[in-house]
Short mmCIF file of C-alpha atoms in Angstrom, two decimals:
data_model
loop_
_atom_site.label_atom_id
_atom_site.label_comp_id
_atom_site.label_asym_id
_atom_site.label_seq_id
_atom_site.Cartn_x
_atom_site.Cartn_y
_atom_site.Cartn_z
CA MET A 1 0.00 0.01 -0.03
CA ASP A 2 2.88 2.30 0.80
CA PHE A 3 4.42 1.52 -2.64
CA VAL A 4 1.17 2.46 -4.42
CA ALA A 5 0.96 5.73 -2.46
CA GLN A 6 4.56 6.55 -3.46
CA VAL A 7 3.94 5.72 -7.10
CA TYR A 8 0.80 7.91 -7.09
CA ALA A 9 2.73 10.77 -5.40
CA TYR A 10 5.34 10.50 -8.18
CA LEU A 11 2.87 10.38 -11.03
CA GLN A 12 0.32 12.89 -9.84
CA PRO A 13 2.38 15.99 -10.71
CA GLY A 14 2.61 14.73 -14.27
CA GLY A 15 -1.02 15.63 -14.92
CA ILE A 16 -3.56 14.10 -17.29
CA VAL A 17 -0.88 12.93 -19.74
CA MET A 18 0.32 10.37 -17.26
CA PHE A 19 -2.87 8.28 -17.74
CA PRO A 20 -2.33 7.25 -21.35
CA LEU A 21 1.37 6.94 -20.69
CA VAL A 22 0.84 4.51 -17.78
CA ILE A 23 -1.88 2.58 -19.63
CA SER A 24 0.25 2.19 -22.80
CA SER A 25 3.25 1.14 -20.69
CA VAL A 26 1.26 -1.47 -18.80
CA CYS A 27 -0.20 -2.87 -22.05
CA MET A 28 3.25 -2.95 -23.59
CA TRP A 29 4.76 -4.95 -20.70
CA VAL A 30 1.82 -7.36 -20.59
CA LEU A 31 2.39 -8.09 -24.30
CA ILE A 32 6.16 -8.38 -23.81
CA ILE A 33 5.73 -10.92 -20.95
CA ASP A 34 3.20 -12.81 -23.00
CA ARG A 35 5.57 -13.12 -25.90
CA VAL A 36 8.57 -14.04 -23.77
CA LEU A 37 6.57 -16.89 -22.19
CA TYR A 38 5.22 -17.98 -25.57
CA TYR A 39 8.64 -18.14 -27.16
CA ARG A 40 10.05 -19.93 -24.12
CA GLN A 41 7.29 -22.57 -24.40
CA LEU A 42 7.90 -23.00 -28.12
CA GLY A 43 11.59 -23.68 -27.52
CA ARG A 44 11.23 -25.75 -24.36
CA ASP A 45 8.51 -28.07 -25.55
CA ASP A 46 9.78 -28.56 -29.08
CA ILE A 47 11.26 -31.68 -30.67
CA PRO A 48 14.63 -31.91 -32.46
CA LEU A 49 14.60 -31.87 -36.25
CA ARG A 50 15.84 -35.49 -36.40
CA GLN A 51 12.86 -36.54 -34.25
CA ALA A 52 10.48 -34.60 -36.53
CA VAL A 53 11.81 -36.55 -39.53
CA GLY A 54 11.47 -39.79 -37.66
CA MET A 55 7.90 -39.03 -36.73
CA LEU A 56 7.11 -38.15 -40.34
CA ALA A 57 8.52 -41.52 -41.44
CA ALA A 58 6.65 -43.37 -38.66
CA LYS A 59 3.47 -41.35 -39.35
CA ALA A 60 3.17 -40.86 -35.62
CA ALA A 61 2.38 -37.51 -34.05
CA PRO A 62 4.62 -36.39 -31.17
CA ALA A 63 3.05 -37.13 -27.87
CA GLY A 64 2.81 -34.22 -25.45
CA ALA A 65 5.11 -31.96 -27.43
CA THR A 66 3.59 -28.49 -28.18
CA GLY A 67 6.65 -26.73 -29.72
CA LEU A 68 6.93 -25.21 -33.13
CA ARG A 69 8.18 -28.30 -35.01
CA ALA A 70 5.87 -30.63 -33.10
CA GLY A 71 2.90 -28.40 -34.00
CA VAL A 72 3.78 -28.38 -37.69
CA VAL A 73 4.36 -32.20 -37.81
CA THR A 74 1.17 -32.89 -35.88
CA ALA A 75 -0.89 -30.67 -38.21
CA PHE A 76 0.73 -32.12 -41.27
CA LEU A 77 0.17 -35.74 -40.22
CA ALA A 78 -3.52 -35.01 -39.60
CA GLU A 79 -3.90 -33.70 -43.20
CA ARG A 80 -1.39 -35.87 -45.08
CA THR A 81 -2.76 -37.46 -48.25
CA GLY A 82 0.08 -39.72 -49.49
CA ASP A 83 0.42 -37.77 -52.75
CA ARG A 84 3.96 -36.25 -52.64
CA ASP A 85 3.18 -33.03 -54.50
CA LEU A 86 0.00 -32.42 -52.59
CA ASP A 87 1.71 -33.20 -49.26
CA LYS A 88 4.38 -30.57 -49.94
CA LYS A 89 1.64 -27.95 -50.40
CA ILE A 90 -0.07 -29.17 -47.20
CA LEU A 91 3.24 -28.88 -45.38
CA ASP A 92 3.64 -25.30 -46.62
CA ARG A 93 0.13 -24.51 -45.50
CA CYS A 94 0.81 -26.00 -42.00
CA ALA A 95 3.87 -23.83 -41.69
CA MET A 96 2.03 -20.76 -43.00
CA ARG A 97 -0.66 -21.29 -40.29
CA ALA A 98 2.02 -21.38 -37.62
CA ARG A 99 3.82 -18.20 -38.83
CA PRO A 100 1.28 -15.50 -37.68
CA SER A 101 1.38 -16.69 -34.04
CA ILE A 102 5.14 -16.08 -34.05
CA ARG A 103 4.87 -12.41 -35.08
CA ARG A 104 1.66 -11.73 -33.18
CA ALA A 105 1.72 -8.44 -31.12
CA LEU A 106 5.30 -7.56 -32.10
CA ALA A 107 4.26 -4.57 -34.16
CA LEU A 108 1.99 -3.42 -31.37
CA ILE A 109 4.83 -3.68 -28.85
CA ALA A 110 7.10 -1.60 -31.12
CA THR A 111 4.38 0.98 -31.57
CA LEU A 112 3.67 1.29 -27.84
CA ALA A 113 7.40 1.67 -27.16
CA ALA A 114 7.66 4.40 -29.82
CA VAL A 115 4.61 6.21 -28.53
CA ALA A 116 5.80 6.48 -24.92
CA PRO A 117 8.32 9.29 -25.51
CA LEU A 118 5.73 11.17 -27.54
CA PHE A 119 3.38 11.09 -24.53
CA GLY A 120 6.37 12.42 -22.57
CA LEU A 121 6.90 15.17 -25.12
CA LEU A 122 3.19 16.04 -25.01
CA GLY A 123 3.54 16.34 -21.13
CA THR A 124 6.58 18.60 -21.66
CA VAL A 125 4.53 20.89 -23.91
CA THR A 126 1.57 21.03 -21.52
CA GLY A 127 3.86 21.64 -18.59
CA MET A 128 5.62 24.50 -20.40
CA ILE A 129 2.27 26.03 -21.31
CA THR A 130 1.29 25.83 -17.65
CA THR A 131 4.52 27.52 -16.72
CA PHE A 132 4.03 30.36 -19.29
CA ASP A 133 0.50 30.86 -18.06
CA VAL A 134 1.81 31.32 -14.55
CA ILE A 135 4.50 33.75 -15.78
CA ALA A 136 1.76 35.69 -17.64
CA LEU A 137 -0.29 36.01 -14.47
CA PHE A 138 2.40 36.55 -11.75
CA GLY A 139 5.53 37.33 -13.65
CA THR A 140 8.88 35.65 -13.02
CA GLY A 141 9.02 36.83 -9.42
CA ASN A 142 7.18 33.80 -8.06
CA PRO A 143 9.32 30.62 -8.74
CA LYS A 144 7.14 28.51 -6.48
CA ALA A 145 4.10 29.14 -8.77
CA MET A 146 6.15 28.17 -11.89
CA ALA A 147 7.45 24.91 -10.29
CA GLY A 148 4.19 23.03 -10.97
CA GLY A 149 4.44 23.42 -14.74
CA ILE A 150 8.16 22.65 -14.78
CA SER A 151 7.58 19.56 -12.62
CA GLU A 152 4.85 18.36 -14.98
CA ALA A 153 7.15 18.79 -17.98
CA LEU A 154 10.02 16.95 -16.42
CA ILE A 155 8.10 14.07 -14.87
CA THR A 156 6.29 13.26 -18.11
CA THR A 157 9.54 13.37 -20.10
CA GLN A 158 11.28 11.16 -17.65
CA SER A 159 8.37 8.73 -17.54
CA GLY A 160 8.06 8.54 -21.29
CA LEU A 161 11.78 7.82 -21.69
CA THR A 162 11.70 5.28 -18.78
CA ALA A 163 8.92 3.40 -20.54
CA ALA A 164 10.37 3.70 -24.10
CA ILE A 165 14.02 2.65 -23.60
CA PRO A 166 13.45 -0.82 -22.15
CA GLY A 167 10.43 -1.22 -24.43
CA LEU A 168 12.53 -0.63 -27.53
CA PHE A 169 15.23 -3.08 -26.30
CA MET A 170 12.62 -5.71 -25.61
CA SER A 171 10.95 -5.07 -29.00
CA THR A 172 14.27 -5.64 -30.78
CA TYR A 173 14.98 -8.77 -28.71
CA LEU A 174 11.52 -10.24 -29.50
CA MET A 175 11.91 -9.41 -33.19
CA ARG A 176 15.21 -11.33 -33.29
CA ARG A 177 13.66 -14.34 -31.46
CA ALA A 178 10.75 -14.35 -33.82
CA GLY A 179 13.21 -14.24 -36.77
CA ARG A 180 15.07 -17.26 -35.36
CA LEU A 181 11.84 -19.17 -34.87
CA GLU A 182 10.82 -18.43 -38.46
CA GLY A 183 14.22 -19.63 -39.61
CA ARG A 184 13.73 -22.83 -37.63
CA LEU A 185 10.31 -23.22 -39.22
CA ASP A 186 11.70 -22.74 -42.73
CA GLU A 187 14.51 -25.24 -42.00
CA THR A 188 11.99 -27.73 -40.70
CA VAL A 189 9.77 -27.43 -43.74
CA ALA A 190 12.71 -27.78 -46.15
CA VAL A 191 14.05 -30.92 -44.40
CA LEU A 192 10.62 -32.47 -44.09
CA LYS A 193 9.92 -31.94 -47.80
CA ARG A 194 13.02 -33.87 -48.72
CA HIS A 195 11.76 -36.85 -46.65
CA LEU A 196 8.26 -36.97 -48.11
#
């Protein structure tokens, strides 16, 4: 409870701009955690390429495995016809169905990370407008009255950058992991096609 009060006391001088900034940051981190857990599950529960080829030859779906290769092999075995050319197209389609789940939410994470400093910049502008309004009313002789606007400008800028910097790093990291998974998917399809 004390932590929440401290966070509120920190965010409150930032003004109305802090609401979309906090909401977008929370959404971004929820999506990041979801993707990290998903990629971890795909890697942990997957089968080696040699085992995928063996299962293709044995026409037996992997038991209990839910990884990327296991999912493609399972889907392919369920639709396999025995016609080599048609099976290649079915294998491509199984891989194509797996591909969108790899890239899901990555563009949104990158967008949220890019938007955070813009919210910070908006807070800077509103804070400076507040400061100039105070100067217009009381002149520059009352620094205490100007402090509210300056505080708003600085807190929103700091919060925007604090949300954006790790968000951009995580976005890049997740893009690279997705690229590696897609490479693994392409390799799996190419090898399985040779063994049809």
